[in-house]
PDB file of C-alpha atoms in Angstrom:
ATOM      1  CA  MET A 300     -20.012 -16.101  -1.033  1.00  0.00           C
ATOM      2  CA  PRO A 301     -19.810 -13.888  -4.375  1.00  0.00           C
ATOM      3  CA  TRP A 302     -21.020 -10.433  -3.797  1.00  0.00           C
ATOM      4  CA  GLN A 303     -20.489 -10.199  -0.367  1.00  0.00           C
ATOM      5  CA  TYR A 304     -20.680  -7.114   0.700  1.00  0.00           C
ATOM      6  CA  VAL A 305     -18.447  -5.819   3.788  1.00  0.00           C
ATOM      7  CA  SER A 306     -18.308  -2.796   6.128  1.00  0.00           C
ATOM      8  CA  HIS A 307     -15.289  -0.963   7.309  1.00  0.00           C
ATOM      9  CA  GLY A 308     -15.702  -0.048  10.871  1.00  0.00           C
ATOM     10  CA  ARG A 309     -15.637   3.657  11.760  1.00  0.00           C
ATOM     11  CA  ARG A 310     -11.948   3.978  12.661  1.00  0.00           C
ATOM     12  CA  HIS A 311     -10.510   1.929   9.780  1.00  0.00           C
ATOM     13  CA  ALA A 312      -7.820   3.903   8.308  1.00  0.00           C
ATOM     14  CA  LEU A 313      -6.654   3.369   4.677  1.00  0.00           C
ATOM     15  CA  HIS A 314      -3.783   5.330   3.799  1.00  0.00           C
ATOM     16  CA  LEU A 315      -2.619   6.455   0.376  1.00  0.00           C
ATOM     17  CA  CYS A 316       0.494   5.425  -0.679  1.00  0.00           C
ATOM     18  CA  PHE A 317       3.758   6.973   0.341  1.00  0.00           C
ATOM     19  CA  GLY A 318       6.176   6.196  -2.352  1.00  0.00           C
ATOM     20  CA  ILE A 319      10.092   6.258  -2.161  1.00  0.00           C
ATOM     21  CA  ARG A 320      12.383   6.509  -5.231  1.00  0.00           C
ATOM     22  CA  ILE A 321      16.023   5.531  -4.959  1.00  0.00           C
ATOM     23  CA  ARG A 322      19.325   5.642  -6.611  1.00  0.00           C
ATOM     24  CA  ILE A 323      22.364   4.270  -4.934  1.00  0.00           C
ATOM     25  CA  ARG A 324      25.490   5.785  -6.527  1.00  0.00           C
ATOM     26  CA  SER A 325      29.054   3.738  -7.017  1.00  0.00           C
ATOM     27  CA  VAL A 326      31.821   3.109  -9.412  1.00  0.00           C
ATOM     28  CA  GLN A 327      31.256   1.277 -12.494  1.00  0.00           C
ATOM     29  CA  GLY A 328      33.888  -1.211 -13.858  1.00  0.00           C
ATOM     30  CA  TRP A 329      34.827  -4.574 -15.518  1.00  0.00           C
ATOM     31  CA  GLY A 330      32.928  -7.667 -14.152  1.00  0.00           C
ATOM     32  CA  ALA A 331      36.099  -9.398 -14.015  1.00  0.00           C
ATOM     33  CA  HIS A 332      37.694  -7.005 -11.849  1.00  0.00           C
ATOM     34  CA  PRO A 333      35.364  -6.018  -8.880  1.00  0.00           C
ATOM     35  CA  ASP A 334      37.726  -4.961  -6.645  1.00  0.00           C
ATOM     36  CA  LYS A 335      38.336  -1.638  -8.815  1.00  0.00           C
ATOM     37  CA  THR A 336      34.719  -1.040  -8.677  1.00  0.00           C
ATOM     38  CA  ILE A 337      32.029  -0.157  -5.795  1.00  0.00           C
ATOM     39  CA  ASP A 338      29.235  -2.634  -6.577  1.00  0.00           C
ATOM     40  CA  PRO A 339      25.632  -1.053  -6.166  1.00  0.00           C
ATOM     41  CA  PHE A 340      24.226  -4.529  -6.366  1.00  0.00           C
ATOM     42  CA  TYR A 341      26.316  -5.318  -3.255  1.00  0.00           C
ATOM     43  CA  LEU A 342      25.646  -2.049  -1.684  1.00  0.00           C
ATOM     44  CA  LEU A 343      21.569  -2.820  -2.102  1.00  0.00           C
ATOM     45  CA  ALA A 344      22.093  -6.153  -0.755  1.00  0.00           C
ATOM     46  CA  HIS A 345      23.025  -5.025   2.750  1.00  0.00           C
ATOM     47  CA  VAL A 346      20.310  -2.200   2.523  1.00  0.00           C
ATOM     48  CA  ILE A 347      17.768  -4.691   1.637  1.00  0.00           C
ATOM     49  CA  LEU A 348      18.271  -6.666   4.758  1.00  0.00           C
ATOM     50  CA  ALA A 349      18.167  -3.076   6.962  1.00  0.00           C
ATOM     51  CA  LEU A 350      15.112  -2.124   5.614  1.00  0.00           C
ATOM     52  CA  ASN A 351      13.311  -5.715   6.384  1.00  0.00           C
ATOM     53  CA  ALA A 352      14.632  -5.231   9.670  1.00  0.00           C
ATOM     54  CA  ILE A 353      12.640  -1.877  10.003  1.00  0.00           C
ATOM     55  CA  ILE A 354       9.351  -3.210  10.579  1.00  0.00           C
ATOM     56  CA  SER A 355      10.363  -6.023  12.707  1.00  0.00           C
ATOM     57  CA  ARG A 356      12.969  -4.640  14.818  1.00  0.00           C
ATOM     58  CA  ARG A 357      12.494  -0.679  14.765  1.00  0.00           C
ATOM     59  CA  ILE A 358       8.941  -0.485  15.064  1.00  0.00           C
ATOM     60  CA  ASN A 359       6.593  -0.721  17.851  1.00  0.00           C
ATOM     61  CA  PRO A 360       4.828  -4.246  16.812  1.00  0.00           C
ATOM     62  CA  PHE A 361       1.741  -2.960  18.114  1.00  0.00           C
ATOM     63  CA  GLU A 362       1.869   0.009  15.117  1.00  0.00           C
ATOM     64  CA  PRO A 363       0.975  -1.029  11.653  1.00  0.00           C
ATOM     65  CA  ALA A 364       3.556  -0.373   9.435  1.00  0.00           C
ATOM     66  CA  VAL A 365       4.597  -1.972   5.987  1.00  0.00           C
ATOM     67  CA  VAL A 366       7.778  -0.812   4.263  1.00  0.00           C
ATOM     68  CA  SER A 367       7.890  -2.776   0.342  1.00  0.00           C
ATOM     69  CA  ILE A 368      10.507  -2.765  -2.645  1.00  0.00           C
ATOM     70  CA  GLY A 369       8.523  -2.903  -5.602  1.00  0.00           C
ATOM     71  CA  SER A 370      11.150  -2.593  -8.443  1.00  0.00           C
ATOM     72  CA  ILE A 371      14.726  -2.511  -8.594  1.00  0.00           C
ATOM     73  CA  ASN A 372      16.558  -1.593 -11.726  1.00  0.00           C
ATOM     74  CA  GLY A 373      20.349  -1.399 -12.975  1.00  0.00           C
ATOM     75  CA  GLY A 374      23.065  -2.413 -15.202  1.00  0.00           C
ATOM     76  CA  PHE A 375      22.898  -3.040 -18.554  1.00  0.00           C
ATOM     77  CA  THR A 376      25.015  -6.202 -19.654  1.00  0.00           C
ATOM     78  CA  GLU A 377      26.562  -9.240 -17.957  1.00  0.00           C
ATOM     79  CA  ASN A 378      30.065  -8.570 -17.415  1.00  0.00           C
ATOM     80  CA  VAL A 379      30.080  -4.553 -16.723  1.00  0.00           C
ATOM     81  CA  ILE A 380      29.244  -3.433 -12.646  1.00  0.00           C
ATOM     82  CA  PRO A 381      27.471  -0.371 -13.235  1.00  0.00           C
ATOM     83  CA  ASP A 382      27.740   2.435 -11.334  1.00  0.00           C
ATOM     84  CA  ARG A 383      24.168   2.962 -10.320  1.00  0.00           C
ATOM     85  CA  VAL A 384      20.842   0.955  -9.484  1.00  0.00           C
ATOM     86  CA  LYS A 385      17.423   2.607  -8.598  1.00  0.00           C
ATOM     87  CA  ILE A 386      14.704   1.553  -6.449  1.00  0.00           C
ATOM     88  CA  THR A 387      11.030   2.494  -5.988  1.00  0.00           C
ATOM     89  CA  GLY A 388       8.973   1.150  -2.991  1.00  0.00           C
ATOM     90  CA  THR A 389       6.053   2.180  -0.975  1.00  0.00           C
ATOM     91  CA  LEU A 390       5.103   3.086   2.734  1.00  0.00           C
ATOM     92  CA  ARG A 391       2.114   2.036   4.672  1.00  0.00           C
ATOM     93  CA  PHE A 392       1.408   3.579   8.354  1.00  0.00           C
ATOM     94  CA  MET A 393      -1.818   4.510  10.027  1.00  0.00           C
ATOM     95  CA  ASP A 394      -0.141   6.971  12.744  1.00  0.00           C
ATOM     96  CA  GLU A 395       1.836  10.170  11.559  1.00  0.00           C
ATOM     97  CA  SER A 396       4.465   9.396  14.484  1.00  0.00           C
ATOM     98  CA  VAL A 397       4.983   6.239  12.816  1.00  0.00           C
ATOM     99  CA  HIS A 398       5.557   7.936   9.676  1.00  0.00           C
ATOM    100  CA  GLN A 399       7.964  10.281  10.388  1.00  0.00           C
ATOM    101  CA  GLN A 400       9.583   6.963  12.106  1.00  0.00           C
ATOM    102  CA  LEU A 401       9.870   5.034   9.271  1.00  0.00           C
ATOM    103  CA  HIS A 402      11.327   8.205   7.002  1.00  0.00           C
ATOM    104  CA  ARG A 403      14.335   8.186  10.144  1.00  0.00           C
ATOM    105  CA  GLU A 404      14.898   4.628   9.431  1.00  0.00           C
ATOM    106  CA  ILE A 405      14.788   4.501   5.915  1.00  0.00           C
ATOM    107  CA  LYS A 406      17.557   6.952   5.577  1.00  0.00           C
ATOM    108  CA  ARG A 407      19.406   4.844   8.479  1.00  0.00           C
ATOM    109  CA  ALA A 408      19.031   1.803   6.264  1.00  0.00           C
ATOM    110  CA  PHE A 409      20.479   3.665   3.007  1.00  0.00           C
ATOM    111  CA  ASP A 410      23.344   4.962   4.891  1.00  0.00           C
ATOM    112  CA  VAL A 411      24.659   1.481   5.133  1.00  0.00           C
ATOM    113  CA  ALA A 412      25.678   2.302   1.434  1.00  0.00           C
ATOM    114  CA  LYS A 413      28.149   5.051   2.357  1.00  0.00           C
ATOM    115  CA  ALA A 414      29.629   2.962   5.208  1.00  0.00           C
ATOM    116  CA  LEU A 415      30.603   0.516   2.292  1.00  0.00           C
ATOM    117  CA  GLY A 416      31.838   3.086  -0.003  1.00  0.00           C
ATOM    118  CA  GLY A 417      28.920   4.133  -2.095  1.00  0.00           C
ATOM    119  CA  ASP A 418      26.480   6.936  -1.996  1.00  0.00           C
ATOM    120  CA  TYR A 419      22.737   7.945  -2.535  1.00  0.00           C
ATOM    121  CA  GLU A 420      19.739   9.603  -3.316  1.00  0.00           C
ATOM    122  CA  LEU A 421      16.626   9.260  -1.314  1.00  0.00           C
ATOM    123  CA  LYS A 422      13.063  11.274  -2.317  1.00  0.00           C
ATOM    124  CA  PHE A 423      10.233  10.552  -0.624  1.00  0.00           C
ATOM    125  CA  GLU A 424       6.685  10.910  -2.611  1.00  0.00           C
ATOM    126  CA  ILE A 425       4.206  12.397   0.226  1.00  0.00           C
ATOM    127  CA  GLY A 426       0.697  11.012  -0.363  1.00  0.00           C
ATOM    128  CA  GLY A 427      -3.235  12.361   0.997  1.00  0.00           C
ATOM    129  CA  PRO A 428      -4.737  12.080   4.046  1.00  0.00           C
ATOM    130  CA  PRO A 429      -5.957   8.845   5.670  1.00  0.00           C
ATOM    131  CA  MET A 430      -9.265   7.694   5.087  1.00  0.00           C
ATOM    132  CA  ILE A 431     -11.317   7.094   8.021  1.00  0.00           C
ATOM    133  CA  ASN A 432     -15.119   6.376   7.851  1.00  0.00           C
ATOM    134  CA  ASP A 433     -17.965   8.399   9.012  1.00  0.00           C
ATOM    135  CA  GLN A 434     -19.885   6.182  11.643  1.00  0.00           C
ATOM    136  CA  MET A 435     -23.407   7.844  10.218  1.00  0.00           C
ATOM    137  CA  VAL A 436     -22.543   7.181   6.566  1.00  0.00           C
ATOM    138  CA  SER A 437     -21.088   3.966   7.327  1.00  0.00           C
ATOM    139  CA  ASP A 438     -24.113   2.916   9.188  1.00  0.00           C
ATOM    140  CA  VAL A 439     -26.393   3.722   6.306  1.00  0.00           C
ATOM    141  CA  ILE A 440     -24.292   1.609   3.883  1.00  0.00           C
ATOM    142  CA  GLU A 441     -24.402  -1.153   6.536  1.00  0.00           C
ATOM    143  CA  LYS A 442     -28.268  -1.306   6.561  1.00  0.00           C
ATOM    144  CA  THR A 443     -28.768  -0.665   2.776  1.00  0.00           C
ATOM    145  CA  GLY A 444     -26.256  -4.014   2.531  1.00  0.00           C
ATOM    146  CA  GLN A 445     -28.771  -5.934   4.840  1.00  0.00           C
ATOM    147  CA  ASP A 446     -31.740  -4.475   3.167  1.00  0.00           C
ATOM    148  CA  MET A 447     -30.713  -5.495  -0.044  1.00  0.00           C
ATOM    149  CA  LEU A 448     -28.381  -8.728   0.558  1.00  0.00           C
ATOM    150  CA  GLY A 449     -29.706 -10.331   3.863  1.00  0.00           C
ATOM    151  CA  ALA A 450     -27.710  -9.818   7.119  1.00  0.00           C
ATOM    152  CA  GLU A 451     -26.061 -12.720   6.604  1.00  0.00           C
ATOM    153  CA  ASN A 452     -24.270 -11.307   3.739  1.00  0.00           C
ATOM    154  CA  VAL A 453     -22.913  -8.280   5.732  1.00  0.00           C
ATOM    155  CA  SER A 454     -19.859  -8.567   7.885  1.00  0.00           C
ATOM    156  CA  ALA A 455     -17.057  -6.224   9.163  1.00  0.00           C
ATOM    157  CA  SER A 456     -14.047  -6.483   7.141  1.00  0.00           C
ATOM    158  CA  GLU A 457     -10.453  -6.798   8.247  1.00  0.00           C
ATOM    159  CA  LYS A 458      -7.755  -4.290   8.888  1.00  0.00           C
ATOM    160  CA  THR A 459      -5.825  -3.545   5.981  1.00  0.00           C
ATOM    161  CA  LEU A 460      -2.704  -1.228   4.792  1.00  0.00           C
ATOM    162  CA  GLY A 461      -4.000  -1.048   1.531  1.00  0.00           C
ATOM    163  CA  ALA A 462      -3.542   2.437   0.240  1.00  0.00           C
ATOM    164  CA  GLU A 463      -6.685   4.639  -1.131  1.00  0.00           C
ATOM    165  CA  ASP A 464      -7.306   8.218  -1.829  1.00  0.00           C
ATOM    166  CA  PHE A 465     -10.881   8.213  -0.938  1.00  0.00           C
ATOM    167  CA  GLY A 466      -9.709  10.685   1.839  1.00  0.00           C
ATOM    168  CA  GLU A 467      -9.288  13.454  -0.468  1.00  0.00           C
ATOM    169  CA  PHE A 468     -13.080  13.498  -1.204  1.00  0.00           C
ATOM    170  CA  MET A 469     -13.741  12.846   2.934  1.00  0.00           C
ATOM    171  CA  LYS A 470     -11.807  16.425   3.169  1.00  0.00           C
ATOM    172  CA  HIS A 471     -15.196  18.214   1.320  1.00  0.00           C
ATOM    173  CA  ALA A 472     -18.059  15.769   3.081  1.00  0.00           C
ATOM    174  CA  PRO A 473     -18.645  12.793   5.419  1.00  0.00           C
ATOM    175  CA  GLY A 474     -18.002   9.884   3.422  1.00  0.00           C
ATOM    176  CA  ALA A 475     -17.385   5.576   4.316  1.00  0.00           C
ATOM    177  CA  MET A 476     -16.575   2.653   1.763  1.00  0.00           C
ATOM    178  CA  PHE A 477     -17.436  -0.035   1.308  1.00  0.00           C
ATOM    179  CA  THR A 478     -16.369  -3.840  -0.359  1.00  0.00           C
ATOM    180  CA  LEU A 479     -18.101  -5.968  -2.820  1.00  0.00           C
ATOM    181  CA  GLY A 480     -17.221  -9.827  -2.525  1.00  0.00           C
ATOM    182  CA  THR A 481     -16.766 -10.767  -6.207  1.00  0.00           C
ATOM    183  CA  GLN A 482     -14.740 -14.249  -6.052  1.00  0.00           C
ATOM    184  CA  LYS A 483     -16.306 -16.930  -8.543  1.00  0.00           C
ATOM    185  CA  GLN A 484     -17.471 -19.628  -6.998  1.00  0.00           C
ATOM    186  CA  GLY A 485     -15.460 -22.784  -7.212  1.00  0.00           C
ATOM    187  CA  HIS A 486     -11.814 -20.226  -7.977  1.00  0.00           C
ATOM    188  CA  GLU A 487      -9.037 -20.000  -5.822  1.00  0.00           C
ATOM    189  CA  ASP A 488      -9.330 -16.158  -4.049  1.00  0.00           C
ATOM    190  CA  TYR A 489      -5.895 -13.947  -5.503  1.00  0.00           C
ATOM    191  CA  LEU A 490      -5.743 -10.608  -4.192  1.00  0.00           C
ATOM    192  CA  LEU A 491      -5.735  -7.283  -5.986  1.00  0.00           C
ATOM    193  CA  HIS A 492      -2.388  -7.049  -8.298  1.00  0.00           C
ATOM    194  CA  HIS A 493      -1.878 -10.986  -8.694  1.00  0.00           C
ATOM    195  CA  PRO A 494      -1.452 -12.287 -12.222  1.00  0.00           C
ATOM    196  CA  LYS A 495      -4.581 -14.442 -11.870  1.00  0.00           C
ATOM    197  CA  PHE A 496      -6.627 -11.966 -10.369  1.00  0.00           C
ATOM    198  CA  ASP A 497     -10.478 -12.203 -11.834  1.00  0.00           C
ATOM    199  CA  LEU A 498     -13.944 -11.650 -10.696  1.00  0.00           C
ATOM    200  CA  ASP A 499     -17.160 -12.553 -11.281  1.00  0.00           C
ATOM    201  CA  GLU A 500     -18.906  -9.450 -13.083  1.00  0.00           C
ATOM    202  CA  ARG A 501     -21.940 -10.210 -11.954  1.00  0.00           C
ATOM    203  CA  ALA A 502     -21.410  -8.365  -8.959  1.00  0.00           C
ATOM    204  CA  LEU A 503     -21.060  -4.997 -10.531  1.00  0.00           C
ATOM    205  CA  PRO A 504     -24.687  -4.758 -11.100  1.00  0.00           C
ATOM    206  CA  ILE A 505     -25.250  -5.251  -7.473  1.00  0.00           C
ATOM    207  CA  GLY A 506     -22.673  -2.897  -6.551  1.00  0.00           C
ATOM    208  CA  THR A 507     -24.212  -0.240  -8.499  1.00  0.00           C
ATOM    209  CA  ALA A 508     -27.395  -0.995  -7.119  1.00  0.00           C
ATOM    210  CA  MET A 509     -25.874  -0.494  -3.543  1.00  0.00           C
ATOM    211  CA  LEU A 510     -24.330   2.885  -4.374  1.00  0.00           C
ATOM    212  CA  VAL A 511     -27.777   3.993  -5.924  1.00  0.00           C
ATOM    213  CA  GLU A 512     -30.146   3.314  -3.045  1.00  0.00           C
ATOM    214  CA  THR A 513     -27.588   4.542  -0.398  1.00  0.00           C
ATOM    215  CA  ALA A 514     -27.779   7.755  -2.133  1.00  0.00           C
ATOM    216  CA  ARG A 515     -31.236   7.454  -2.416  1.00  0.00           C
ATOM    217  CA  ARG A 516     -31.554   7.051   1.566  1.00  0.00           C
ATOM    218  CA  PHE A 517     -29.374   9.790   1.884  1.00  0.00           C
ATOM    219  CA  LEU A 518     -31.197  12.285  -0.267  1.00  0.00           C
ATOM    220  CA  GLU A 519     -34.805  11.159   1.888  1.00  0.00           C
ATOM    221  CA  GLN A 520     -33.275  11.969   5.323  1.00  0.00           C
ATOM    222  CA  LYS A 521     -33.858  15.234   6.601  1.00  0.00           C
TER     223      LYS A 521
END
């Protein structure tokens, strides 16, 4: 149903994106003589296998975590093996101990490049605090949604490792997030960042009304 209001549970946390930026260094040379080079793409292929094994083989399967590579850039022409390749990615987690373990495991994965004759530079970009809904605020938002849209259109959201900086605001005041269903009827549901993502803009005034009514109810409370 379009415009479906969805409430997060109290302990539901979303983490701000923790980025990784890596440069694998190697030895440039002619593509016709790969034996006289150290191919960074060859190194990266082994590193990616190691990175993909972190979640499935190194992290407790009951602990949510993600390691994703988002970009790979290297080379400038078809017949030259370059001397470096750049990689960027993102980490997601809900527990600080998992965060620290991910750092160790990612470094271990890139050490494979050293074992094969290359080297690397690794930089972690630290994000913000986790976003954890306040119970009282979440209850008010949920009741507002039920009154405005009907209880049948209010449901608990699925857990996600989506990144969000709303936790920075919650350092200063209790808060909670909700999501508003915007899928067009008869259209396939595409997630954020999908090239075909679209939304039913008729839901936007409803989202605005939800925020206004929630704020009004807070102002009326003693």
